[in-house]
mmCIF file of C-alpha atoms and ligand atoms in Angstrom:
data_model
loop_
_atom_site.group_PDB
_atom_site.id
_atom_site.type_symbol
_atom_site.label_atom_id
_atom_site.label_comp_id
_atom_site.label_asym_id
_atom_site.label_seq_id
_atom_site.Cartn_x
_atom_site.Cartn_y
_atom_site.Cartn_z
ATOM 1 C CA UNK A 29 0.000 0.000 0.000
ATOM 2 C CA UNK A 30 0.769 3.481 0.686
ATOM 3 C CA UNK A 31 2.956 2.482 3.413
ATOM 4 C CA UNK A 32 5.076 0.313 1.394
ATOM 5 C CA UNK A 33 5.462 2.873 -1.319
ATOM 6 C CA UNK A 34 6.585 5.289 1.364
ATOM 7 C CA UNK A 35 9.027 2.348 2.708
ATOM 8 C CA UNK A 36 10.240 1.850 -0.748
ATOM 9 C CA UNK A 37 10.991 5.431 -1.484
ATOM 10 C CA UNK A 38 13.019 6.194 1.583
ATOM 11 C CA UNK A 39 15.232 2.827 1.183
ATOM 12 C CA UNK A 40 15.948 4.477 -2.642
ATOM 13 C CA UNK A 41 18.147 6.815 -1.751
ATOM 14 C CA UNK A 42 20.805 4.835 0.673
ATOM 15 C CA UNK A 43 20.260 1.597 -2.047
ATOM 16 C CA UNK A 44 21.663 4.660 -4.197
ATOM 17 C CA UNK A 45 24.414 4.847 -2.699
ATOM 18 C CA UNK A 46 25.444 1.693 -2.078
ATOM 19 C CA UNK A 47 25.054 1.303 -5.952
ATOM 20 C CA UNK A 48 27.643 4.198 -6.308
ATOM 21 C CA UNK A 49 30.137 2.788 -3.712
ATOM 22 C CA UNK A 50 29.654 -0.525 -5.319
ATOM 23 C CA UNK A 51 30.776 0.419 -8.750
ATOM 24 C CA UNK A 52 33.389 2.727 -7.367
ATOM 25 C CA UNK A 53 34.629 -0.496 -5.774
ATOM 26 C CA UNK A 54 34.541 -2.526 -9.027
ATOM 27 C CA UNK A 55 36.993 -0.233 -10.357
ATOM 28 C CA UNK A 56 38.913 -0.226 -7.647
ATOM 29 C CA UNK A 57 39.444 -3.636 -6.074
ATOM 30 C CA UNK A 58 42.796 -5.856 -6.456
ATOM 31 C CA UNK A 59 41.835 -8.537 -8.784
ATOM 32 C CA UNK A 60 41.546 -11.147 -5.429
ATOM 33 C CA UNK A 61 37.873 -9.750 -4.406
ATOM 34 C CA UNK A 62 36.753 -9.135 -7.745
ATOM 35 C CA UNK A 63 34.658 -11.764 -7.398
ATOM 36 C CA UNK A 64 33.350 -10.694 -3.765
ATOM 37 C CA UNK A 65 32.437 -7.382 -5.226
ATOM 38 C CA UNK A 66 30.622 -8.970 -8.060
ATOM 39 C CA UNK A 67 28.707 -10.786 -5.350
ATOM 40 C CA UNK A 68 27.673 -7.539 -3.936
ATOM 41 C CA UNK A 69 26.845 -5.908 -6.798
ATOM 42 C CA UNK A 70 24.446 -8.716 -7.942
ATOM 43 C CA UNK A 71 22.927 -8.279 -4.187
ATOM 44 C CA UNK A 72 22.804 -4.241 -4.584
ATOM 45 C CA UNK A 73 21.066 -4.850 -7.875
ATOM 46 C CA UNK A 74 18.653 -7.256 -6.812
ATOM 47 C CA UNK A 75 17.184 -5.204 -3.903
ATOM 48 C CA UNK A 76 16.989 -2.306 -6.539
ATOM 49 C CA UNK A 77 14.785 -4.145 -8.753
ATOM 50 C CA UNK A 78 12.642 -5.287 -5.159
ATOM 51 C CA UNK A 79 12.515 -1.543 -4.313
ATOM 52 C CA UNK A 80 11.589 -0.156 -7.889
ATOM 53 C CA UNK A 81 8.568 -3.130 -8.070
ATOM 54 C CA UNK A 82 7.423 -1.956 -4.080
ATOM 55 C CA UNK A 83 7.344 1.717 -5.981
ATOM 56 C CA UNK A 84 5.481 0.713 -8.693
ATOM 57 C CA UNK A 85 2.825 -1.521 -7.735
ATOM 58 C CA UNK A 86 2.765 -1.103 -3.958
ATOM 59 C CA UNK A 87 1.527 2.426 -4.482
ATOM 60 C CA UNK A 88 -2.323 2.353 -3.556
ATOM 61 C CA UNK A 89 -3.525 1.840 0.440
ATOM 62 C CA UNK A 90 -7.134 2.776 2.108
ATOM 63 C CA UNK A 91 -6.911 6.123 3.890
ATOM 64 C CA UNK A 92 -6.856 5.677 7.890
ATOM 65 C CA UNK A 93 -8.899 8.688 8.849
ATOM 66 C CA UNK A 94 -8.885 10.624 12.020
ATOM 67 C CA UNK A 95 -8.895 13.807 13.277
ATOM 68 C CA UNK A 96 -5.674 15.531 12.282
ATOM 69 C CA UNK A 97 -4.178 18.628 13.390
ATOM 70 C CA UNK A 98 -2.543 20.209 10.747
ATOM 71 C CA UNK A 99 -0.073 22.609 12.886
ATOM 72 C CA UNK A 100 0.558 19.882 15.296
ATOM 73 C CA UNK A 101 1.287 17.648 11.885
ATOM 74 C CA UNK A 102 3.653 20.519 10.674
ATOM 75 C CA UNK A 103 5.308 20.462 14.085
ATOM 76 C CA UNK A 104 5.808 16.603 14.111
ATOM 77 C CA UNK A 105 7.610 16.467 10.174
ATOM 78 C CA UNK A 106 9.820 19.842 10.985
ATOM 79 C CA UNK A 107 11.397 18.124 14.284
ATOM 80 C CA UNK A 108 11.759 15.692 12.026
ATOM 81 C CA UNK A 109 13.378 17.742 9.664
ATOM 82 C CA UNK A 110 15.013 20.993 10.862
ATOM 83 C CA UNK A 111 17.846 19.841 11.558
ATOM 84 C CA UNK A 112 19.014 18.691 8.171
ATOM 85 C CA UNK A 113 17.285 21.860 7.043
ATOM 86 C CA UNK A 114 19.180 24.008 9.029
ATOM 87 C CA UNK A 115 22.486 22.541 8.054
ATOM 88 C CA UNK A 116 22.009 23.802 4.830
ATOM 89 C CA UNK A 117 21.552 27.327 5.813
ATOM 90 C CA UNK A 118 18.165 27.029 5.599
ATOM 91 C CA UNK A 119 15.673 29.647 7.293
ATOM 92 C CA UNK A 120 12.197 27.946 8.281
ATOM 93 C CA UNK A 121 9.167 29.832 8.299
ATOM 94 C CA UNK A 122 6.004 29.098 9.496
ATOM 95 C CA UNK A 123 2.535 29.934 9.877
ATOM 96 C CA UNK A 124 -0.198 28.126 10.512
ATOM 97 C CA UNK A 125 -3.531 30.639 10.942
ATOM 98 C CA UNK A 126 -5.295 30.123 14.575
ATOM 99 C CA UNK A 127 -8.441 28.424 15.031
ATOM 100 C CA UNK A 128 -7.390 26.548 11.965
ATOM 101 C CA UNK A 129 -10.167 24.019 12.183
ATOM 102 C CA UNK A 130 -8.794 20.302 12.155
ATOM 103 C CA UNK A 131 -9.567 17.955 8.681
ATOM 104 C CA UNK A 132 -10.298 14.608 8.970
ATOM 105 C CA UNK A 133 -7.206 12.599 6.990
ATOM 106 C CA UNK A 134 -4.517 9.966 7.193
ATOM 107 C CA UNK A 135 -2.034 12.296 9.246
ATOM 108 C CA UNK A 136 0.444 9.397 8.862
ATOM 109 C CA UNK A 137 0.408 9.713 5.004
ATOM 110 C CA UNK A 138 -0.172 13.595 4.731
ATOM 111 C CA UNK A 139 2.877 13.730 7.021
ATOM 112 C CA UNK A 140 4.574 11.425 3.923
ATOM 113 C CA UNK A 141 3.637 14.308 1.993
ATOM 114 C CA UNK A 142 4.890 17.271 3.353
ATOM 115 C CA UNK A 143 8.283 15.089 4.287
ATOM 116 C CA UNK A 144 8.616 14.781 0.281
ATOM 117 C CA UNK A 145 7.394 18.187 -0.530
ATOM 118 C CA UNK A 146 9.556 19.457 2.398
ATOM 119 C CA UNK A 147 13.057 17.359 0.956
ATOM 120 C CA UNK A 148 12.280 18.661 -2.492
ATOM 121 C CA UNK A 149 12.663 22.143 -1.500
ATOM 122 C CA UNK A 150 15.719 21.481 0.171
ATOM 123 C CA UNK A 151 17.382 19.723 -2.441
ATOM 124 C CA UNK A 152 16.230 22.386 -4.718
ATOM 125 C CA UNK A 153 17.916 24.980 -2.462
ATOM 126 C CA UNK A 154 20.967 23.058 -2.582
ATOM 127 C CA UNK A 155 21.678 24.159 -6.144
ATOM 128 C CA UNK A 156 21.136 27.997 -5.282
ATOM 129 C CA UNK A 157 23.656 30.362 -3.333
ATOM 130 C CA UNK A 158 22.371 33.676 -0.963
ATOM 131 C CA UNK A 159 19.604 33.001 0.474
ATOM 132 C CA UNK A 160 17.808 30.142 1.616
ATOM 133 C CA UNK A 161 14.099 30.259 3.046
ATOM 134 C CA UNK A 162 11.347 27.161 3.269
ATOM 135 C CA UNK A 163 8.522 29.073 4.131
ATOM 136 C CA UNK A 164 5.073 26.947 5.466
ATOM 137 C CA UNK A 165 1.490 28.283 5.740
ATOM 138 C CA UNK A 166 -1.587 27.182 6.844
ATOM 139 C CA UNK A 167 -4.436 28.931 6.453
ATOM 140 C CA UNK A 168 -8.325 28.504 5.955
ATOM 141 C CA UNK A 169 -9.903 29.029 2.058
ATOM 142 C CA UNK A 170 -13.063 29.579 2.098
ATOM 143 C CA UNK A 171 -15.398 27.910 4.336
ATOM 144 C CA UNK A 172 -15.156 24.307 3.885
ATOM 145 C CA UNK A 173 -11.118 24.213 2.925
ATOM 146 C CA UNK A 174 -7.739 24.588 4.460
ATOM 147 C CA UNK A 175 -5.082 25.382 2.617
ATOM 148 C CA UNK A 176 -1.066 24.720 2.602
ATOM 149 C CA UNK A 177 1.394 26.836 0.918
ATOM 150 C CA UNK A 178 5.172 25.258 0.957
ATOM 151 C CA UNK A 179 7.700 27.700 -0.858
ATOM 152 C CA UNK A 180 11.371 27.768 -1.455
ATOM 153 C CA UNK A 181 13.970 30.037 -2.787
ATOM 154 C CA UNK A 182 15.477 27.470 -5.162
ATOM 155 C CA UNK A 183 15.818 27.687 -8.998
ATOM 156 C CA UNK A 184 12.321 27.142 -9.697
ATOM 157 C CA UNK A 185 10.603 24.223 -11.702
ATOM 158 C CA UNK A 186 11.246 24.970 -15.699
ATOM 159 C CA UNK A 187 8.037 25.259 -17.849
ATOM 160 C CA UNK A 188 9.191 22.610 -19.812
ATOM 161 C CA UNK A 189 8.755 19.621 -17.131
ATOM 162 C CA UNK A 190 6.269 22.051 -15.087
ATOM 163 C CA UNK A 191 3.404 20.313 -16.144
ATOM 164 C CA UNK A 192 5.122 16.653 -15.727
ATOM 165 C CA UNK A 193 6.166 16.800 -12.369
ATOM 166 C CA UNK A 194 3.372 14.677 -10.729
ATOM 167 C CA UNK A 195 4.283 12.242 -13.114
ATOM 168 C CA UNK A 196 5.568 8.841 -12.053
ATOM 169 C CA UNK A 197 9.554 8.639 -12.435
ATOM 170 C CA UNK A 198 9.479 12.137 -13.855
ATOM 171 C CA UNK A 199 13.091 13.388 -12.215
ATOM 172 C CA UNK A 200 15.706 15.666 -12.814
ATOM 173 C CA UNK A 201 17.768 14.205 -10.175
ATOM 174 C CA UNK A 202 20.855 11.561 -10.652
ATOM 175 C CA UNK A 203 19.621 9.642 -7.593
ATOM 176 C CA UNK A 204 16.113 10.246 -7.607
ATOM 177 C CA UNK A 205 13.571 7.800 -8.574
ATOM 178 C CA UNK A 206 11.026 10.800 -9.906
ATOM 179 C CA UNK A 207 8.074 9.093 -7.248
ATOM 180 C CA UNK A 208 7.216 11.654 -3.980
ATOM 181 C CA UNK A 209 5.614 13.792 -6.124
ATOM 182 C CA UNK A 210 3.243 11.264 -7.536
ATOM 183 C CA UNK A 211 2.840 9.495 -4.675
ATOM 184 C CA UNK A 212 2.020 12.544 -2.669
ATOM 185 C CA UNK A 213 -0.488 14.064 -5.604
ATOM 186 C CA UNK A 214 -2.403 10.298 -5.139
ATOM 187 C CA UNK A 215 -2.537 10.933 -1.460
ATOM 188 C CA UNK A 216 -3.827 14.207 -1.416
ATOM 189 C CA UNK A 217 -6.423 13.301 -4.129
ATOM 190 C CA UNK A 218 -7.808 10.521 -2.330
ATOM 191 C CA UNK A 219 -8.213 12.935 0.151
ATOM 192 C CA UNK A 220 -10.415 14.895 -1.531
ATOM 193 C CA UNK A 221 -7.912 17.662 -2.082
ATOM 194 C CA UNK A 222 -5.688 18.879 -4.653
ATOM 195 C CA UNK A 223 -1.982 19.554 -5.198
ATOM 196 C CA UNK A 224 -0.483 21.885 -7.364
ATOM 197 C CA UNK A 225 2.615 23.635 -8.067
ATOM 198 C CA UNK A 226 3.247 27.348 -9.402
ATOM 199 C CA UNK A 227 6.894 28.627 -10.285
ATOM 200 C CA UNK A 228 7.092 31.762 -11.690
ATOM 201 C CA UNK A 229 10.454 32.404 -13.252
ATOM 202 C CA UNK A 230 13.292 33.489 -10.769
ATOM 203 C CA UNK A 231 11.290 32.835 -7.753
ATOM 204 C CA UNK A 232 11.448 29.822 -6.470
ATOM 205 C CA UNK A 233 9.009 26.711 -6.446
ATOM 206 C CA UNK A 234 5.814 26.801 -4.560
ATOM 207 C CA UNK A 235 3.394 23.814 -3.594
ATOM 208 C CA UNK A 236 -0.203 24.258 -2.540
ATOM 209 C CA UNK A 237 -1.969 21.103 -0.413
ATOM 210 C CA UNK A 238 -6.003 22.000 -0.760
ATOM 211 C CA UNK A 239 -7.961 19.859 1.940
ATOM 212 C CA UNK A 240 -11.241 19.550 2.788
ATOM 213 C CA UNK A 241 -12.178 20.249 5.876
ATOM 214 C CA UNK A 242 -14.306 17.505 6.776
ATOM 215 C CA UNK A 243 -16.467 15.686 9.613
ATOM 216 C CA UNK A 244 -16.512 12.081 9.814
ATOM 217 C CA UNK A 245 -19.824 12.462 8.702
ATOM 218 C CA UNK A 246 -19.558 13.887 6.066
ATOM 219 C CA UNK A 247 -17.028 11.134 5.188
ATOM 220 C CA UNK A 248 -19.303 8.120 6.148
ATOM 221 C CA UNK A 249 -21.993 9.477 4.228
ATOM 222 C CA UNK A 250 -19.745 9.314 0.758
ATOM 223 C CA UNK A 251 -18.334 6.335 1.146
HETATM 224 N N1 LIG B 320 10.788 22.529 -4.979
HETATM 225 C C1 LIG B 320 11.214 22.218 -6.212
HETATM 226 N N2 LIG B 320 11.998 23.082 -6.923
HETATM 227 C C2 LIG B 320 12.416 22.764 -8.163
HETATM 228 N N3 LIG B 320 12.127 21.608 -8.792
HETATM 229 C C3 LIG B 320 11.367 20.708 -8.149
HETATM 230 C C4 LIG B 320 10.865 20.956 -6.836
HETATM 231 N N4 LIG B 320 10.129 19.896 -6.455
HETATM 232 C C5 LIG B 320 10.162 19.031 -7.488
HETATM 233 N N5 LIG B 320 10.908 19.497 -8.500
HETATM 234 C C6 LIG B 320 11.151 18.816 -9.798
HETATM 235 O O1 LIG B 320 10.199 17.786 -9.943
HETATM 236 C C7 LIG B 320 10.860 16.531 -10.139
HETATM 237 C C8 LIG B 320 10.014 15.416 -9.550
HETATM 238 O O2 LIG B 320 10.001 15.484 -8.131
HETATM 239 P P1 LIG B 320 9.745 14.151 -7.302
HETATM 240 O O3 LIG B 320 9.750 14.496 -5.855
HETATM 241 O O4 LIG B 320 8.551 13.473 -7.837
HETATM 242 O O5 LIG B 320 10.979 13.235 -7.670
HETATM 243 P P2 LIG B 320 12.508 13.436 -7.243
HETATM 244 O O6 LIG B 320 12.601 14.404 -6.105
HETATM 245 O O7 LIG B 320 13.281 13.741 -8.471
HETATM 246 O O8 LIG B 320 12.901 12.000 -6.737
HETATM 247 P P3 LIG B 320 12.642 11.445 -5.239
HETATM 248 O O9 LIG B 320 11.409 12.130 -4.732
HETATM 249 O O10 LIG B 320 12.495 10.007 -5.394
HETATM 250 O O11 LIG B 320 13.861 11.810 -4.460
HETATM 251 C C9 LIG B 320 12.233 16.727 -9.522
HETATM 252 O O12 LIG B 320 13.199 15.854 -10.073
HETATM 253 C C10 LIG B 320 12.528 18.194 -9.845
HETATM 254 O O13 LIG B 320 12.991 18.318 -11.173
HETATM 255 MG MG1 LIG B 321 11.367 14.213 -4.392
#
């Protein structure tokens, strides 16, 4: 499900590098573990194949709804987080509205979502010098809809691949496998909500999570 897609994606990017090291390796290694390495490299490959099926197929789970607060959610993925953001140089601001009424959602895989949406920016913000800022808002739109702005001050999404970037295994990235953005547009549809992305040239990349604000209810009744 879900879950394992979420699995899958995080175990890409140290499989990645064990990939790298491996080949370095093959290039490297007296002729006596030649043979050894080969072993490993078989292994490495194997696992990748396991990891890119999980990705694939594994993509799909029901939504566990509950009552989810979106500020305490925000609070959860940024300790999470910070501290690889701030390594980078990179200023966090947030602001979540108050009173923001709850929504009723898988926190666990909205909080998958913002983690991907959140890494994006900051690998995006790698490539850029000056200033770095993630800035995070909550707010309500409108009376039945919350929604959450997450912008950076990286080089911006080119129109060319704007408009493919939900796409599955749409990347721009040596070591990325071109998934949390597809993943996390499936998640916030099935929630009823809508993801989208604006990047006007020169400014940076911003992300917009729409969500319903909804009463179990209101859920029960459409299922
Ligand atoms: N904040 C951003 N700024 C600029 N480009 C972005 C941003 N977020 C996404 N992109 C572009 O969209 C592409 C797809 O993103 P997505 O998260 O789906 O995959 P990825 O990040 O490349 O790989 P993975 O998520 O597996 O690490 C990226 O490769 C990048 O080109
Ligand atoms: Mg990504």
């Amino acid at each position: 499900g879900q879950l394992t897609a979420g699995v899958a994606h995080e175990l890409n990017n140290p499989l990645t590098v064990l990939i790298g090291v491996t080949e370095m390796l093959d290039e490297k290694v007296p002729e006596s573990l030649r043979e050894h390495v080969g072993l490993l490299k078989d292994a490495v490959e194997a696992a990748r194949h396991v990891v890119r099926g999980l990705l694939t197929f594994g993509r799909k789970m029901p939504l566990e709804r509950r009552r989810v607060d979106l500020g305490d959610l925000l609070d959860r993925v940024l300790a999470l987080t910070s501290s690889e953001l701030r390594i980078t140089d990179i200023v966090i601001e947030k602001e979540v509205e108050s009173g923001l009424p709850a929504v009723w959602a898988d926190g666990n895989q909205l909080q998958q979502v913002l983690t991907n949406l959140i890494a994006n920016a900051k690998q995006a913000m790698a490539e850029v010098d000056g200033q770095r800022r993630l800035r995070i808002s909550m707010r309500r739109a409108g009376a039945n809809r919350v929604r959450i702005l997450i912008a950076d001050t990286g080089p911006g999404i080119p129109p060319a691949i704007i408009a493919s970037v939900f796409d599955p295994f749409m990347t721009t990235k040596p070591e990325g496998t071109g998934l949390g953005l597809s993943i996390s547009y499936g998640i916030i549809r099935e929630h009823g909500g809508q993801l989208s992305v604006e990047s006007p040239p020169g400014r940076g990349a911003t992300f917009a999570i729409e969500l319903p604000i909804e009463t179990p209810a209101a859920d029960a009744a459409r299922a």
